Amino acid sequence: MAETIFDKIIDKSIPAEILYEDDKALAFKDINPQAPIHFLVIPKKQIATINDITEEDEALVGHLYTVAAKLASELGFAHEGYRAVMNCNEFGGQTVYHIHLHVLAGKLMGWPPYTDKPKHLE
Ligand code: 5GP
């Protein structure tokens, strides 16, 4: 499987502002934050997209949410609320092909998460 920039963050060959680490997962601040608080929670295992998640990864993917919730509590925005999302492939807006949970907080989120009206609703 192709290496991504996140493999270099996992092996510390490039720096990142790491918020949490254990044997299975890593959380670090997004380099281009889209909210006052924006970090990524990633598995250390290389999984390219949501489509590549298998049954054996279910506990690992659940763990990413546990890490997100733990950090939300520690950083003090759990009660206020936040968004935790994973983008998949081109239409989902994915640019790094190693799954990652975006955690965005500190700002009232809008919905839907696109700016133009989808074709099927015109
Ligand atoms: P995606 O578009 O794949 O859902 O999200 C990839 C995210 O990774 C983007 O929000 C982008 O800013 C972030 N990102 C890309 N390269 C780096 C990097 O080298 N360091 C950090 N900390 N974040 C990165």
JSON list of C-alpha atoms and ligand atoms in Angstrom, two decimals:
[
{"chain": "A", "resi": 1, "resn": "MET", "atom": "CA", "xyz": [0.00, 0.00, 0.00]},
{"chain": "A", "resi": 2, "resn": "ALA", "atom": "CA", "xyz": [1.27, 3.49, -0.86]},
{"chain": "A", "resi": 3, "resn": "GLU", "atom": "CA", "xyz": [2.86, 5.47, 1.94]},
{"chain": "A", "resi": 4, "resn": "THR", "atom": "CA", "xyz": [1.26, 8.78, 2.86]},
{"chain": "A", "resi": 5, "resn": "ILE", "atom": "CA", "xyz": [2.43, 11.81, 4.78]},
{"chain": "A", "resi": 6, "resn": "PHE", "atom": "CA", "xyz": [0.67, 10.34, 7.84]},
{"chain": "A", "resi": 7, "resn": "ASP", "atom": "CA", "xyz": [3.10, 7.38, 7.90]},
{"chain": "A", "resi": 8, "resn": "LYS", "atom": "CA", "xyz": [5.89, 9.94, 8.29]},
{"chain": "A", "resi": 9, "resn": "ILE", "atom": "CA", "xyz": [3.99, 11.58, 11.16]},
{"chain": "A", "resi": 10, "resn": "ILE", "atom": "CA", "xyz": [3.51, 8.15, 12.80]},
{"chain": "A", "resi": 11, "resn": "ASP", "atom": "CA", "xyz": [7.21, 7.29, 12.55]},
{"chain": "A", "resi": 12, "resn": "LYS", "atom": "CA", "xyz": [8.13, 10.88, 13.60]},
{"chain": "A", "resi": 13, "resn": "SER", "atom": "CA", "xyz": [10.22, 11.54, 10.49]},
{"chain": "A", "resi": 14, "resn": "ILE", "atom": "CA", "xyz": [8.18, 14.71, 10.06]},
{"chain": "A", "resi": 15, "resn": "PRO", "atom": "CA", "xyz": [6.91, 16.77, 12.98]},
{"chain": "A", "resi": 16, "resn": "ALA", "atom": "CA", "xyz": [3.31, 17.25, 14.09]},
{"chain": "A", "resi": 17, "resn": "GLU", "atom": "CA", "xyz": [1.69, 18.70, 17.18]},
{"chain": "A", "resi": 18, "resn": "ILE", "atom": "CA", "xyz": [0.74, 15.42, 18.80]},
{"chain": "A", "resi": 19, "resn": "LEU", "atom": "CA", "xyz": [-2.15, 15.47, 21.27]},
{"chain": "A", "resi": 20, "resn": "TYR", "atom": "CA", "xyz": [-2.45, 11.75, 22.02]},
{"chain": "A", "resi": 21, "resn": "GLU", "atom": "CA", "xyz": [-0.63, 8.53, 21.21]},
{"chain": "A", "resi": 22, "resn": "ASP", "atom": "CA", "xyz": [-0.98, 4.87, 22.08]},
{"chain": "A", "resi": 23, "resn": "ASP", "atom": "CA", "xyz": [0.01, 1.63, 20.36]},
{"chain": "A", "resi": 24, "resn": "LYS", "atom": "CA", "xyz": [-2.95, 1.77, 17.97]},
{"chain": "A", "resi": 25, "resn": "ALA", "atom": "CA", "xyz": [-3.71, 5.43, 17.31]},
{"chain": "A", "resi": 26, "resn": "LEU", "atom": "CA", "xyz": [-2.31, 8.93, 17.06]},
{"chain": "A", "resi": 27, "resn": "ALA", "atom": "CA", "xyz": [-4.03, 12.32, 17.31]},
{"chain": "A", "resi": 28, "resn": "PHE", "atom": "CA", "xyz": [-2.38, 15.50, 16.07]},
{"chain": "A", "resi": 29, "resn": "LYS", "atom": "CA", "xyz": [-3.37, 19.04, 15.08]},
{"chain": "A", "resi": 30, "resn": "ASP", "atom": "CA", "xyz": [-4.36, 19.60, 11.46]},
{"chain": "A", "resi": 31, "resn": "ILE", "atom": "CA", "xyz": [-1.78, 21.71, 9.63]},
{"chain": "A", "resi": 32, "resn": "ASN", "atom": "CA", "xyz": [-4.53, 23.72, 7.93]},
{"chain": "A", "resi": 33, "resn": "PRO", "atom": "CA", "xyz": [-7.24, 24.10, 10.60]},
{"chain": "A", "resi": 34, "resn": "GLN", "atom": "CA", "xyz": [-10.82, 24.65, 9.45]},
{"chain": "A", "resi": 35, "resn": "ALA", "atom": "CA", "xyz": [-12.11, 25.55, 12.93]},
{"chain": "A", "resi": 36, "resn": "PRO", "atom": "CA", "xyz": [-10.59, 27.04, 16.11]},
{"chain": "A", "resi": 37, "resn": "ILE", "atom": "CA", "xyz": [-9.85, 23.46, 17.16]},
{"chain": "A", "resi": 38, "resn": "HIS", "atom": "CA", "xyz": [-9.12, 20.94, 14.40]},
{"chain": "A", "resi": 39, "resn": "PHE", "atom": "CA", "xyz": [-7.21, 17.74, 14.95]},
{"chain": "A", "resi": 40, "resn": "LEU", "atom": "CA", "xyz": [-7.02, 14.36, 13.27]},
{"chain": "A", "resi": 41, "resn": "VAL", "atom": "CA", "xyz": [-7.26, 10.95, 14.91]},
{"chain": "A", "resi": 42, "resn": "ILE", "atom": "CA", "xyz": [-5.64, 8.22, 12.83]},
{"chain": "A", "resi": 43, "resn": "PRO", "atom": "CA", "xyz": [-4.96, 4.52, 13.22]},
{"chain": "A", "resi": 44, "resn": "LYS", "atom": "CA", "xyz": [-1.31, 3.49, 13.07]},
{"chain": "A", "resi": 45, "resn": "LYS", "atom": "CA", "xyz": [-2.41, 0.70, 10.75]},
{"chain": "A", "resi": 46, "resn": "GLN", "atom": "CA", "xyz": [-2.49, 1.80, 7.12]},
{"chain": "A", "resi": 47, "resn": "ILE", "atom": "CA", "xyz": [-6.08, 1.76, 5.85]},
{"chain": "A", "resi": 48, "resn": "ALA", "atom": "CA", "xyz": [-6.53, 3.88, 2.72]},
{"chain": "A", "resi": 49, "resn": "THR", "atom": "CA", "xyz": [-10.24, 4.76, 2.79]},
{"chain": "A", "resi": 50, "resn": "ILE", "atom": "CA", "xyz": [-13.46, 3.92, 4.63]},
{"chain": "A", "resi": 51, "resn": "ASN", "atom": "CA", "xyz": [-14.06, 1.43, 1.80]},
{"chain": "A", "resi": 52, "resn": "ASP", "atom": "CA", "xyz": [-11.01, -0.54, 2.92]},
{"chain": "A", "resi": 53, "resn": "ILE", "atom": "CA", "xyz": [-12.18, -1.01, 6.53]},
{"chain": "A", "resi": 54, "resn": "THR", "atom": "CA", "xyz": [-12.78, -4.70, 7.24]},
{"chain": "A", "resi": 55, "resn": "GLU", "atom": "CA", "xyz": [-14.54, -6.49, 10.08]},
{"chain": "A", "resi": 56, "resn": "GLU", "atom": "CA", "xyz": [-11.19, -7.02, 11.78]},
{"chain": "A", "resi": 57, "resn": "ASP", "atom": "CA", "xyz": [-10.76, -3.22, 11.93]},
{"chain": "A", "resi": 58, "resn": "GLU", "atom": "CA", "xyz": [-14.07, -2.54, 13.70]},
{"chain": "A", "resi": 59, "resn": "ALA", "atom": "CA", "xyz": [-12.59, -2.22, 17.19]},
{"chain": "A", "resi": 60, "resn": "LEU", "atom": "CA", "xyz": [-9.77, -0.05, 15.82]},
{"chain": "A", "resi": 61, "resn": "VAL", "atom": "CA", "xyz": [-12.17, 2.35, 14.08]},
{"chain": "A", "resi": 62, "resn": "GLY", "atom": "CA", "xyz": [-14.27, 2.50, 17.24]},
{"chain": "A", "resi": 63, "resn": "HIS", "atom": "CA", "xyz": [-11.11, 3.32, 19.16]},
{"chain": "A", "resi": 64, "resn": "LEU", "atom": "CA", "xyz": [-10.61, 6.43, 17.01]},
{"chain": "A", "resi": 65, "resn": "TYR", "atom": "CA", "xyz": [-13.93, 7.74, 18.36]},
{"chain": "A", "resi": 66, "resn": "THR", "atom": "CA", "xyz": [-12.96, 6.86, 21.92]},
{"chain": "A", "resi": 67, "resn": "VAL", "atom": "CA", "xyz": [-9.76, 8.88, 21.50]},
{"chain": "A", "resi": 68, "resn": "ALA", "atom": "CA", "xyz": [-11.75, 11.78, 19.99]},
{"chain": "A", "resi": 69, "resn": "ALA", "atom": "CA", "xyz": [-14.17, 11.77, 22.94]},
{"chain": "A", "resi": 70, "resn": "LYS", "atom": "CA", "xyz": [-11.33, 11.56, 25.49]},
{"chain": "A", "resi": 71, "resn": "LEU", "atom": "CA", "xyz": [-9.58, 14.58, 23.91]},
{"chain": "A", "resi": 72, "resn": "ALA", "atom": "CA", "xyz": [-12.87, 16.48, 23.65]},
{"chain": "A", "resi": 73, "resn": "SER", "atom": "CA", "xyz": [-13.32, 16.01, 27.37]},
{"chain": "A", "resi": 74, "resn": "GLU", "atom": "CA", "xyz": [-9.70, 16.87, 28.23]},
{"chain": "A", "resi": 75, "resn": "LEU", "atom": "CA", "xyz": [-9.66, 19.94, 25.97]},
{"chain": "A", "resi": 76, "resn": "GLY", "atom": "CA", "xyz": [-13.01, 21.10, 27.39]},
{"chain": "A", "resi": 77, "resn": "PHE", "atom": "CA", "xyz": [-15.33, 21.13, 24.38]},
{"chain": "A", "resi": 78, "resn": "ALA", "atom": "CA", "xyz": [-17.16, 17.82, 24.86]},
{"chain": "A", "resi": 79, "resn": "HIS", "atom": "CA", "xyz": [-20.30, 19.35, 26.32]},
{"chain": "A", "resi": 80, "resn": "GLU", "atom": "CA", "xyz": [-20.41, 22.32, 23.92]},
{"chain": "A", "resi": 81, "resn": "GLY", "atom": "CA", "xyz": [-20.15, 19.93, 20.99]},
{"chain": "A", "resi": 82, "resn": "TYR", "atom": "CA", "xyz": [-18.08, 19.24, 17.92]},
{"chain": "A", "resi": 83, "resn": "ARG", "atom": "CA", "xyz": [-18.00, 17.40, 14.65]},
{"chain": "A", "resi": 84, "resn": "ALA", "atom": "CA", "xyz": [-16.09, 14.15, 14.07]},
{"chain": "A", "resi": 85, "resn": "VAL", "atom": "CA", "xyz": [-16.05, 13.12, 10.42]},
{"chain": "A", "resi": 86, "resn": "MET", "atom": "CA", "xyz": [-14.16, 10.96, 7.97]},
{"chain": "A", "resi": 87, "resn": "ASN", "atom": "CA", "xyz": [-13.99, 11.92, 4.31]},
{"chain": "A", "resi": 88, "resn": "CYS", "atom": "CA", "xyz": [-13.98, 9.19, 1.64]},
{"chain": "A", "resi": 89, "resn": "ASN", "atom": "CA", "xyz": [-12.53, 9.48, -1.85]},
{"chain": "A", "resi": 90, "resn": "GLU", "atom": "CA", "xyz": [-12.99, 12.39, -4.25]},
{"chain": "A", "resi": 91, "resn": "PHE", "atom": "CA", "xyz": [-16.61, 13.37, -3.57]},
{"chain": "A", "resi": 92, "resn": "GLY", "atom": "CA", "xyz": [-16.05, 13.07, 0.15]},
{"chain": "A", "resi": 93, "resn": "GLY", "atom": "CA", "xyz": [-13.14, 15.49, -0.12]},
{"chain": "A", "resi": 94, "resn": "GLN", "atom": "CA", "xyz": [-10.41, 13.02, 0.88]},
{"chain": "A", "resi": 95, "resn": "THR", "atom": "CA", "xyz": [-6.86, 14.12, 0.05]},
{"chain": "A", "resi": 96, "resn": "VAL", "atom": "CA", "xyz": [-4.73, 11.87, 2.27]},
{"chain": "A", "resi": 97, "resn": "TYR", "atom": "CA", "xyz": [-5.30, 8.16, 1.67]},
{"chain": "A", "resi": 98, "resn": "HIS", "atom": "CA", "xyz": [-4.85, 6.94, 5.24]},
{"chain": "A", "resi": 99, "resn": "ILE", "atom": "CA", "xyz": [-8.15, 7.08, 7.14]},
{"chain": "A", "resi": 100, "resn": "HIS", "atom": "CA", "xyz": [-8.45, 9.88, 9.66]},
{"chain": "A", "resi": 101, "resn": "LEU", "atom": "CA", "xyz": [-11.18, 11.25, 11.85]},
{"chain": "A", "resi": 102, "resn": "HIS", "atom": "CA", "xyz": [-11.37, 15.03, 11.61]},
{"chain": "A", "resi": 103, "resn": "VAL", "atom": "CA", "xyz": [-12.39, 16.56, 14.95]},
{"chain": "A", "resi": 104, "resn": "LEU", "atom": "CA", "xyz": [-13.59, 20.15, 14.54]},
{"chain": "A", "resi": 105, "resn": "ALA", "atom": "CA", "xyz": [-14.66, 22.32, 17.46]},
{"chain": "A", "resi": 106, "resn": "GLY", "atom": "CA", "xyz": [-14.91, 25.83, 18.85]},
{"chain": "A", "resi": 107, "resn": "LYS", "atom": "CA", "xyz": [-17.34, 27.06, 16.22]},
{"chain": "A", "resi": 108, "resn": "LEU", "atom": "CA", "xyz": [-21.04, 26.49, 15.47]},
{"chain": "A", "resi": 109, "resn": "MET", "atom": "CA", "xyz": [-21.11, 24.02, 12.58]},
{"chain": "A", "resi": 110, "resn": "GLY", "atom": "CA", "xyz": [-23.38, 24.37, 9.59]},
{"chain": "A", "resi": 111, "resn": "TRP", "atom": "CA", "xyz": [-25.29, 21.68, 7.78]},
{"chain": "A", "resi": 112, "resn": "PRO", "atom": "CA", "xyz": [-25.16, 20.53, 5.00]},
{"chain": "A", "resi": 113, "resn": "PRO", "atom": "CA", "xyz": [-21.39, 20.52, 4.57]},
{"chain": "A", "resi": 114, "resn": "TYR", "atom": "CA", "xyz": [-21.40, 21.73, 0.93]},
{"chain": "A", "resi": 115, "resn": "THR", "atom": "CA", "xyz": [-22.04, 25.14, -0.56]},
{"chain": "A", "resi": 116, "resn": "ASP", "atom": "CA", "xyz": [-23.91, 24.42, -3.80]},
{"chain": "A", "resi": 117, "resn": "LYS", "atom": "CA", "xyz": [-27.35, 22.81, -4.02]},
{"chain": "A", "resi": 118, "resn": "PRO", "atom": "CA", "xyz": [-27.03, 19.15, -4.98]},
{"chain": "A", "resi": 119, "resn": "LYS", "atom": "CA", "xyz": [-28.32, 18.33, -8.51]},
{"chain": "A", "resi": 120, "resn": "HIS", "atom": "CA", "xyz": [-31.05, 15.99, -7.24]},
{"chain": "A", "resi": 121, "resn": "LEU", "atom": "CA", "xyz": [-32.64, 18.83, -5.23]},
{"chain": "A", "resi": 122, "resn": "GLU", "atom": "CA", "xyz": [-32.70, 21.44, -8.03]},
{"chain": "B", "resi": 1, "resn": "5GP", "atom": "P1", "xyz": [-8.75, 14.93, 3.99]},
{"chain": "B", "resi": 1, "resn": "5GP", "atom": "O1", "xyz": [-8.88, 16.04, 2.98]},
{"chain": "B", "resi": 1, "resn": "5GP", "atom": "O2", "xyz": [-7.99, 13.76, 3.40]},
{"chain": "B", "resi": 1, "resn": "5GP", "atom": "O3", "xyz": [-10.03, 14.53, 4.63]},
{"chain": "B", "resi": 1, "resn": "5GP", "atom": "O4", "xyz": [-7.90, 15.54, 5.16]},
{"chain": "B", "resi": 1, "resn": "5GP", "atom": "C1", "xyz": [-6.51, 15.57, 5.18]},
{"chain": "B", "resi": 1, "resn": "5GP", "atom": "C2", "xyz": [-6.12, 16.56, 6.24]},
{"chain": "B", "resi": 1, "resn": "5GP", "atom": "O5", "xyz": [-4.75, 16.39, 6.53]},
{"chain": "B", "resi": 1, "resn": "5GP", "atom": "C3", "xyz": [-6.30, 18.01, 5.79]},
{"chain": "B", "resi": 1, "resn": "5GP", "atom": "O6", "xyz": [-7.20, 18.66, 6.69]},
{"chain": "B", "resi": 1, "resn": "5GP", "atom": "C4", "xyz": [-4.88, 18.57, 5.83]},
{"chain": "B", "resi": 1, "resn": "5GP", "atom": "O7", "xyz": [-4.83, 19.91, 6.26]},
{"chain": "B", "resi": 1, "resn": "5GP", "atom": "C5", "xyz": [-4.18, 17.63, 6.78]},
{"chain": "B", "resi": 1, "resn": "5GP", "atom": "N1", "xyz": [-2.77, 17.49, 6.50]},
{"chain": "B", "resi": 1, "resn": "5GP", "atom": "C6", "xyz": [-2.19, 17.24, 5.28]},
{"chain": "B", "resi": 1, "resn": "5GP", "atom": "N2", "xyz": [-0.86, 17.16, 5.40]},
{"chain": "B", "resi": 1, "resn": "5GP", "atom": "C7", "xyz": [-0.57, 17.36, 6.72]},
{"chain": "B", "resi": 1, "resn": "5GP", "atom": "C8", "xyz": [0.66, 17.40, 7.46]},
{"chain": "B", "resi": 1, "resn": "5GP", "atom": "O8", "xyz": [1.75, 17.22, 6.94]},
{"chain": "B", "resi": 1, "resn": "5GP", "atom": "N3", "xyz": [0.55, 17.62, 8.80]},
{"chain": "B", "resi": 1, "resn": "5GP", "atom": "C9", "xyz": [-0.65, 17.81, 9.42]},
{"chain": "B", "resi": 1, "resn": "5GP", "atom": "N4", "xyz": [-0.62, 18.04, 10.72]},
{"chain": "B", "resi": 1, "resn": "5GP", "atom": "N5", "xyz": [-1.81, 17.78, 8.75]},
{"chain": "B", "resi": 1, "resn": "5GP", "atom": "C10", "xyz": [-1.78, 17.56, 7.43]}
]
